[in-house]
GROMACS .gro file of N, CA and C in nm:
model
  126
    1MET      N    1  13.148  12.350  19.285
    1MET     CA    2  13.049  12.252  19.246
    1MET      C    3  13.024  12.258  19.095
    2THR      N    4  13.045  12.375  19.035
    2THR     CA    5  13.027  12.384  18.890
    2THR      C    6  13.137  12.309  18.817
    3GLU      N    7  13.258  12.304  18.874
    3GLU     CA    8  13.367  12.232  18.809
    3GLU      C    9  13.334  12.083  18.800
    4GLN      N   10  13.280  12.027  18.908
    4GLN     CA   11  13.246  11.886  18.906
    4GLN      C   12  13.135  11.859  18.805
    5THR      N   13  13.039  11.948  18.794
    5THR     CA   14  12.931  11.931  18.697
    5THR      C   15  12.985  11.936  18.555
    6GLU      N   16  13.075  12.029  18.528
    6GLU     CA   17  13.135  12.038  18.394
    6GLU      C   18  13.216  11.913  18.364
    7THR      N   19  13.291  11.866  18.462
    7THR     CA   20  13.373  11.747  18.441
    7THR      C   21  13.286  11.626  18.415
    8SER      N   22  13.179  11.610  18.491
    8SER     CA   23  13.093  11.493  18.472
    8SER      C   24  13.018  11.500  18.340
    9SER      N   25  12.988  11.620  18.291
    9SER     CA   26  12.920  11.631  18.163
    9SER      C   27  13.015  11.606  18.047
   10ARG      N   28  13.144  11.623  18.069
   10ARG     CA   29  13.242  11.598  17.963
   10ARG      C   30  13.292  11.455  17.962
   11THR      N   31  13.257  11.376  18.062
   11THR     CA   32  13.309  11.240  18.072
   11THR      C   33  13.276  11.155  17.949
   12PRO      N   34  13.151  11.152  17.899
   12PRO     CA   35  13.126  11.072  17.778
   12PRO      C   36  13.207  11.118  17.657
   13LEU      N   37  13.228  11.250  17.647
   13LEU     CA   38  13.308  11.302  17.537
   13LEU      C   39  13.454  11.257  17.550
   14MET      N   40  13.506  11.257  17.671
   14MET     CA   41  13.644  11.211  17.692
   14MET      C   42  13.658  11.062  17.661
   15ILE      N   43  13.558  10.984  17.701
   15ILE     CA   44  13.562  10.840  17.671
   15ILE      C   45  13.560  10.819  17.520
   16LEU      N   46  13.475  10.893  17.451
   16LEU     CA   47  13.467  10.882  17.305
   16LEU      C   48  13.599  10.923  17.240
   17ALA      N   49  13.659  11.030  17.291
   17ALA     CA   50  13.786  11.077  17.233
   17ALA      C   51  13.896  10.975  17.255
   18TRP      N   52  13.904  10.915  17.375
   18TRP     CA   53  14.006  10.813  17.402
   18TRP      C   54  13.985  10.690  17.316
   19LEU      N   55  13.859  10.650  17.296
   19LEU     CA   56  13.832  10.535  17.209
   19LEU      C   57  13.867  10.567  17.064
   20TRP      N   58  13.836  10.690  17.021
   20TRP     CA   59  13.863  10.732  16.883
   20TRP      C   60  14.012  10.722  16.852
   21VAL      N   61  14.095  10.754  16.952
   21VAL     CA   62  14.239  10.747  16.933
   21VAL      C   63  14.293  10.608  16.967
   22GLY      N   64  14.241  10.551  17.075
   22GLY     CA   65  14.297  10.427  17.129
   22GLY      C   66  14.269  10.304  17.046
   23LEU      N   67  14.149  10.294  16.990
   23LEU     CA   68  14.115  10.173  16.915
   23LEU      C   69  14.198  10.158  16.788
   24PRO      N   70  14.212  10.262  16.704
   24PRO     CA   71  14.300  10.247  16.587
   24PRO      C   72  14.446  10.222  16.627
   25PHE      N   73  14.490  10.284  16.737
   25PHE     CA   74  14.627  10.263  16.783
   25PHE      C   75  14.647  10.118  16.826
   26ALA      N   76  14.552  10.065  16.902
   26ALA     CA   77  14.561   9.926  16.947
   26ALA      C   78  14.558   9.831  16.829
   27TYR      N   79  14.475   9.859  16.730
   27TYR     CA   80  14.468   9.776  16.610
   27TYR      C   81  14.602   9.780  16.534
   28GLY      N   82  14.661   9.899  16.526
   28GLY     CA   83  14.790   9.911  16.459
   28GLY      C   84  14.900   9.835  16.530
   29VAL      N   85  14.900   9.839  16.663
   29VAL     CA   86  14.999   9.762  16.739
   29VAL      C   87  14.977   9.612  16.717
   30TYR      N   88  14.851   9.570  16.717
   30TYR     CA   89  14.818   9.429  16.693
   30TYR      C   90  14.868   9.384  16.556
   31GLU      N   91  14.841   9.462  16.453
   31GLU     CA   92  14.887   9.428  16.318
   31GLU      C   93  15.040   9.427  16.311
   32LEU      N   94  15.104   9.521  16.380
   32LEU     CA   95  15.250   9.524  16.382
   32LEU      C   96  15.306   9.398  16.446
   33LEU      N   97  15.247   9.354  16.555
   33LEU     CA   98  15.294   9.231  16.620
   33LEU      C   99  15.274   9.109  16.530
   34LEU      N  100  15.162   9.106  16.459
   34LEU     CA  101  15.141   8.994  16.366
   34LEU      C  102  15.246   8.994  16.256
   35LYS      N  103  15.277   9.112  16.201
   35LYS     CA  104  15.375   9.120  16.094
   35LYS      C  105  15.516   9.087  16.145
   36LEU      N  106  15.547   9.130  16.267
   36LEU     CA  107  15.678   9.097  16.324
   36LEU      C  108  15.691   8.948  16.349
   37SER      N  109  15.583   8.886  16.396
   37SER     CA  110  15.591   8.740  16.419
   37SER      C  111  15.608   8.666  16.287
   38GLN      N  112  15.544   8.713  16.179
   38GLN     CA  113  15.563   8.651  16.048
   38GLN      C  114  15.705   8.673  15.998
   39LEU      N  115  15.758   8.791  16.025
   39LEU     CA  116  15.892   8.824  15.977
   39LEU      C  117  15.998   8.734  16.043
   40PHE      N  118  15.985   8.714  16.175
   40PHE     CA  119  16.086   8.638  16.246
   40PHE      C  120  16.063   8.487  16.242
   41SER      N  121  15.942   8.444  16.207
   41SER     CA  122  15.917   8.300  16.200
   41SER      C  123  15.954   8.245  16.061
   42GLY      N  124  15.970   8.333  15.966
   42GLY     CA  125  16.011   8.289  15.833
   42GLY      C  126  15.901   8.313  15.736
   0.00000   0.00000   0.00000
């Protein structure tokens, strides 16, 4: 039961960590796709 309590208390931290990594990564992929579309469209 202590494992579940520790896991549930770490959930907001895990969400924050995933957003901290995921949002800049998603933005970088978005910018890359925009640049690739400009490159191939002329």
